[in-house]
Short mmCIF file of C-alpha atoms and ligand atoms in Angstrom, two decimals:
data_model
loop_
_atom_site.label_atom_id
_atom_site.label_comp_id
_atom_site.label_asym_id
_atom_site.label_seq_id
_atom_site.Cartn_x
_atom_site.Cartn_y
_atom_site.Cartn_z
CA MET A 1 6.53 17.35 62.12
CA PHE A 2 6.44 14.60 64.74
CA ARG A 3 9.54 12.65 63.78
CA GLY A 4 12.58 11.40 65.66
CA ILE A 5 10.93 10.68 69.01
CA TYR A 6 12.79 8.57 71.58
CA ASP A 7 10.26 6.59 73.65
CA SER A 8 12.22 5.73 76.80
CA HIS A 9 9.71 3.37 78.44
CA ALA A 10 7.24 0.97 76.80
CA HIS A 11 5.97 -2.58 77.22
CA TYR A 12 5.44 -3.90 73.69
CA ASP A 13 5.74 -7.47 74.96
CA ASP A 14 2.34 -6.92 76.65
CA SER A 15 -0.50 -9.14 75.45
CA ALA A 16 -2.38 -5.95 74.43
CA PHE A 17 -0.11 -6.00 71.34
CA ASP A 18 -0.49 -9.69 70.45
CA GLU A 19 -2.70 -8.95 67.42
CA ASP A 20 -0.47 -6.43 65.65
CA ARG A 21 2.86 -6.13 67.48
CA ASP A 22 5.30 -6.55 64.56
CA GLU A 23 3.23 -4.52 62.12
CA LEU A 24 2.82 -1.66 64.60
CA ILE A 25 6.50 -1.58 65.58
CA ASP A 26 7.60 -1.63 61.93
CA LYS A 27 5.24 1.23 61.09
CA MET A 28 6.37 3.40 64.00
CA LEU A 29 10.08 2.76 63.48
CA GLU A 30 10.28 3.00 59.68
CA PRO A 31 12.81 5.60 58.46
CA ASN A 32 10.21 8.34 58.03
CA GLY A 33 8.04 7.16 60.90
CA PRO A 34 7.45 9.10 64.11
CA ILE A 35 9.68 7.06 66.42
CA ARG A 36 13.47 6.93 66.18
CA TYR A 37 14.19 4.66 69.16
CA LEU A 38 12.24 2.86 71.80
CA VAL A 39 13.13 1.13 75.03
CA ASN A 40 11.21 -2.01 75.89
CA VAL A 41 11.19 -2.30 79.66
CA GLY A 42 11.38 -5.53 81.63
CA ALA A 43 9.08 -5.73 84.64
CA ASN A 44 9.76 -9.34 85.61
CA LEU A 45 12.27 -12.05 84.68
CA ASP A 46 10.35 -13.37 81.66
CA GLU A 47 9.68 -9.90 80.27
CA SER A 48 13.31 -8.93 80.78
CA LYS A 49 14.37 -11.87 78.62
CA ILE A 50 11.76 -11.04 75.96
CA SER A 51 12.81 -7.36 75.97
CA VAL A 52 16.39 -8.35 75.21
CA GLU A 53 15.21 -10.64 72.40
CA MET A 54 13.17 -7.80 70.90
CA ALA A 55 16.14 -5.43 71.13
CA GLU A 56 18.52 -7.94 69.56
CA LYS A 57 16.18 -8.23 66.55
CA ASN A 58 15.73 -4.51 65.86
CA PRO A 59 18.53 -1.90 65.80
CA ARG A 60 16.12 0.82 66.96
CA ILE A 61 14.91 -1.04 70.04
CA TYR A 62 16.78 -1.11 73.36
CA ALA A 63 15.97 -3.12 76.48
CA THR A 64 16.04 -2.80 80.23
CA VAL A 65 16.15 -5.78 82.55
CA GLY A 66 14.78 -5.73 86.07
CA VAL A 67 11.90 -6.71 88.32
CA HIS A 68 9.07 -4.30 89.17
CA PRO A 69 8.14 -3.94 92.87
CA ASP A 70 4.83 -5.75 92.25
CA CYS A 71 6.76 -8.82 91.04
CA VAL A 72 9.80 -8.98 93.34
CA GLU A 73 8.50 -12.02 95.19
CA GLU A 74 9.68 -14.07 92.21
CA LEU A 75 13.26 -12.91 92.86
CA SER A 76 16.05 -14.90 94.48
CA ASP A 77 19.85 -15.03 94.22
CA GLU A 78 19.32 -17.03 91.07
CA GLY A 79 16.96 -14.40 89.65
CA ILE A 80 19.55 -11.67 90.23
CA GLU A 81 22.08 -13.90 88.46
CA GLN A 82 19.72 -14.22 85.47
CA LEU A 83 19.39 -10.43 85.27
CA ARG A 84 23.13 -10.02 85.52
CA LYS A 85 23.72 -12.44 82.64
CA LEU A 86 21.09 -10.71 80.48
CA ALA A 87 22.70 -7.33 81.17
CA LEU A 88 26.24 -8.50 80.47
CA ASN A 89 25.48 -10.59 77.38
CA SER A 90 23.82 -7.89 75.27
CA ASP A 91 24.98 -4.36 74.55
CA LYS A 92 21.33 -3.51 73.78
CA VAL A 93 20.56 -3.56 77.52
CA ILE A 94 20.81 0.09 78.53
CA ALA A 95 19.45 0.14 82.11
CA ILE A 96 18.40 -1.95 85.10
CA GLY A 97 14.65 -1.49 85.50
CA GLU A 98 11.97 -1.07 86.12
CA ILE A 99 12.85 -1.34 89.80
CA GLY A 100 11.56 0.56 92.80
CA LEU A 101 8.71 0.80 95.28
CA ASP A 102 4.95 0.79 94.78
CA TYR A 103 2.82 1.33 97.88
CA SER A 104 -0.41 1.89 95.92
CA SER A 105 -1.48 -1.62 96.83
CA ASP A 106 -0.17 -3.71 99.70
CA ASP A 107 0.26 -6.92 97.72
CA VAL A 108 3.99 -7.13 98.36
CA PRO A 109 5.27 -6.27 101.87
CA ARG A 110 7.13 -2.97 101.89
CA GLN A 111 10.28 -4.39 103.44
CA VAL A 112 10.45 -7.03 100.68
CA GLN A 113 10.13 -4.31 98.04
CA LYS A 114 12.84 -2.23 99.71
CA ASP A 115 15.28 -5.15 99.97
CA TRP A 116 15.00 -6.05 96.28
CA PHE A 117 15.12 -2.42 95.18
CA THR A 118 18.42 -2.02 97.04
CA ARG A 119 19.72 -5.30 95.66
CA GLN A 120 18.90 -4.34 92.07
CA ILE A 121 20.60 -0.95 92.50
CA GLU A 122 23.67 -2.89 93.58
CA LEU A 123 23.35 -5.01 90.44
CA ALA A 124 23.21 -1.84 88.32
CA ARG A 125 26.41 -0.68 89.96
CA GLU A 126 28.10 -4.02 89.26
CA VAL A 127 27.15 -4.07 85.58
CA ASN A 128 27.73 -0.33 85.17
CA LEU A 129 24.25 0.67 83.96
CA PRO A 130 21.83 3.44 85.01
CA ILE A 131 18.54 2.57 86.74
CA ALA A 132 14.93 3.05 85.60
CA VAL A 133 12.95 3.69 88.78
CA HIS A 134 9.26 2.99 89.28
CA SER A 135 8.03 4.81 92.40
CA ARG A 136 4.40 5.22 93.33
CA ASP A 137 3.04 6.50 96.65
CA ALA A 138 6.48 5.88 98.11
CA SER A 139 8.29 9.19 97.77
CA GLU A 140 10.15 9.21 101.08
CA ASP A 141 11.34 5.60 101.09
CA THR A 142 12.45 5.82 97.45
CA LEU A 143 14.53 8.89 98.16
CA ASN A 144 16.01 7.26 101.28
CA ILE A 145 17.06 4.10 99.43
CA ILE A 146 18.49 6.10 96.54
CA ARG A 147 20.55 8.15 98.99
CA GLU A 148 21.65 5.19 101.13
CA SER A 149 22.76 3.21 98.12
CA LYS A 150 24.38 6.28 96.52
CA ALA A 151 22.41 5.61 93.35
CA GLN A 152 23.21 9.13 92.15
CA GLU A 153 26.66 7.75 91.29
CA ILE A 154 24.97 5.38 88.83
CA GLY A 155 22.32 7.79 87.55
CA GLY A 156 19.01 6.99 85.98
CA VAL A 157 15.45 8.06 85.40
CA ILE A 158 12.45 8.41 87.68
CA HIS A 159 9.93 6.99 85.26
CA CYS A 160 6.35 8.32 85.17
CA TYR A 161 7.41 11.04 87.60
CA SER A 162 4.48 11.75 89.95
CA TYR A 163 5.87 13.62 92.96
CA SER A 164 6.11 17.30 93.91
CA ALA A 165 8.16 20.12 92.41
CA GLU A 166 10.25 20.19 95.63
CA THR A 167 11.11 16.50 95.30
CA ALA A 168 11.89 17.01 91.61
CA MET A 169 14.49 19.62 92.56
CA ILE A 170 16.19 17.10 94.87
CA TYR A 171 16.36 14.46 92.12
CA ASP A 172 17.57 17.06 89.65
CA LYS A 173 20.44 18.03 91.96
CA MET A 174 21.41 14.35 92.17
CA GLY A 175 21.55 14.22 88.35
CA PHE A 176 18.47 12.10 87.73
CA TYR A 177 16.28 12.35 84.64
CA PHE A 178 12.47 12.46 84.62
CA GLY A 179 10.22 10.28 82.48
CA ILE A 180 7.23 12.34 81.33
CA GLY A 181 4.28 10.79 79.53
CA GLY A 182 0.52 10.81 79.06
CA VAL A 183 -0.34 11.85 82.60
CA SER A 184 0.96 15.36 81.81
CA THR A 185 -2.03 15.86 79.49
CA PHE A 186 -4.68 14.83 82.03
CA LYS A 187 -7.04 17.49 83.35
CA ASN A 188 -6.04 16.79 86.97
CA ALA A 189 -2.29 16.96 86.31
CA ARG A 190 -1.73 20.25 88.14
CA LYS A 191 0.91 18.82 90.51
CA LEU A 192 2.84 17.22 87.65
CA VAL A 193 2.64 20.41 85.59
CA GLU A 194 4.14 22.33 88.53
CA ALA A 195 6.96 19.79 88.70
CA ILE A 196 7.57 20.02 84.93
CA GLU A 197 7.86 23.78 85.27
CA VAL A 198 10.86 23.45 87.63
CA ILE A 199 12.55 20.50 85.90
CA PRO A 200 15.24 21.71 83.48
CA MET A 201 14.51 20.78 79.88
CA ASP A 202 17.79 18.83 79.64
CA LYS A 203 16.51 16.39 82.27
CA ILE A 204 13.22 15.42 80.61
CA ILE A 205 12.80 12.25 78.56
CA LEU A 206 9.62 11.10 76.84
CA GLU A 207 7.86 7.86 77.72
CA THR A 208 4.59 6.15 76.88
CA ASP A 209 4.46 3.27 79.39
CA ALA A 210 2.48 1.67 76.53
CA PRO A 211 -0.01 0.00 76.61
CA TYR A 212 -0.91 2.08 79.70
CA LEU A 213 -1.48 5.79 80.36
CA ALA A 214 -2.54 7.03 76.92
CA PRO A 215 -2.62 10.84 76.78
CA VAL A 216 -5.69 12.99 76.11
CA PRO A 217 -7.47 12.74 73.63
CA ASN A 218 -6.89 8.97 73.68
CA ARG A 219 -7.03 8.53 77.45
CA GLY A 220 -8.28 5.07 78.45
CA LYS A 221 -7.44 3.47 75.09
CA ARG A 222 -4.45 1.23 74.35
CA ASN A 223 -1.40 3.47 74.28
CA ASP A 224 1.43 3.33 71.74
CA SER A 225 4.43 5.53 71.00
CA ARG A 226 2.64 7.55 68.30
CA ASN A 227 0.58 9.18 71.06
CA LEU A 228 3.73 10.89 72.31
CA ARG A 229 2.88 13.73 69.92
CA TYR A 230 0.33 14.92 72.49
CA VAL A 231 2.93 14.86 75.25
CA VAL A 232 5.34 16.72 72.95
CA GLU A 233 2.68 19.38 72.35
CA LYS A 234 2.04 19.71 76.08
CA LEU A 235 5.75 20.10 76.88
CA ALA A 236 6.19 22.58 74.03
CA GLU A 237 3.41 24.70 75.52
CA LEU A 238 4.77 24.47 79.10
CA LYS A 239 8.39 25.14 78.15
CA GLY A 240 7.84 27.71 75.38
CA LEU A 241 9.51 25.55 72.73
CA SER A 242 8.51 24.21 69.33
CA PRO A 243 7.46 20.55 69.11
CA GLU A 244 10.59 19.86 67.02
CA GLN A 245 12.80 21.33 69.76
CA VAL A 246 11.08 19.19 72.40
CA ILE A 247 11.64 16.06 70.31
CA ASP A 248 15.31 16.86 69.59
CA ILE A 249 16.17 17.83 73.18
CA THR A 250 14.42 14.85 74.81
CA ARG A 251 16.03 12.47 72.31
CA ALA A 252 19.47 13.93 73.04
CA ASN A 253 18.75 13.56 76.78
CA ALA A 254 17.83 9.90 76.41
CA MET A 255 20.91 9.28 74.24
CA ARG A 256 23.08 10.88 76.92
CA LEU A 257 21.52 8.84 79.75
CA PHE A 258 21.05 5.43 78.12
CA ASN A 259 23.37 5.31 75.14
CA ARG A 260 26.11 7.45 76.63
CA VAL A 261 26.28 9.50 73.48
CA ASP A 262 26.92 13.09 74.42
CA TYR A 263 25.88 15.22 71.51
CA ASN A 264 22.86 17.37 71.07
CA PHE A 265 21.40 16.47 67.73
CA GLU A 266 22.05 13.55 65.42
ZN1 ZN B 1 6.26 1.69 86.09
ZN1 ZN B 2 6.42 0.45 82.95
#
């Protein structure tokens, strides 16, 4: 029943998977396993490099390269050059990310975050890839930078979407996709559920953000892509679809965005 899932955002390079990484990935991605494809997301320069290595080793794994707003202080002209090389040297790199703004803590000055967000959007334009955006407690500035840099021409996903239904409609009009994961199953997810109700089904892609954000009933535990079944069930309920339809549609959406394959079902 739960087969063919495309997990568009995970961090399997995380030390939480040191004990059983290869075994777990093999089990999830085996031909009759639950997961068809997964994207390992870079959040800093080292992880970007590791993500590409993981993708090069496994035909069902793709990579993004980019530096998360919490880590942008490691960036420099040379760092941007490293990301550019990683993106251009592997056709398994399918987006620049995760990049964006995170105002939930004030560890990195906001102006520094904004500058490197803009710069990495420019990089995405240069290498002709969509963006994977991380945006937390920074709705207005994220939207402003996306508009100023005309990122809608590049396209991408707002990962772990957490803003209002009104804001979702703006991103939808600009052609962006929405990463939906475990948070949608939380008891206090009313705002996200309202947003999901207005987001068209052809703009939703599934994501774990593993090892973080495990859905109910596994909330608080280490997350992995198999838990997406609970997110699939939640979306099926909210959108009046079967779980199989949710899996097929979200996979086709991710294929369209990241792999530039424009067909509905494989
Ligand atoms: Zn993120
Ligand atoms: Zn992430």
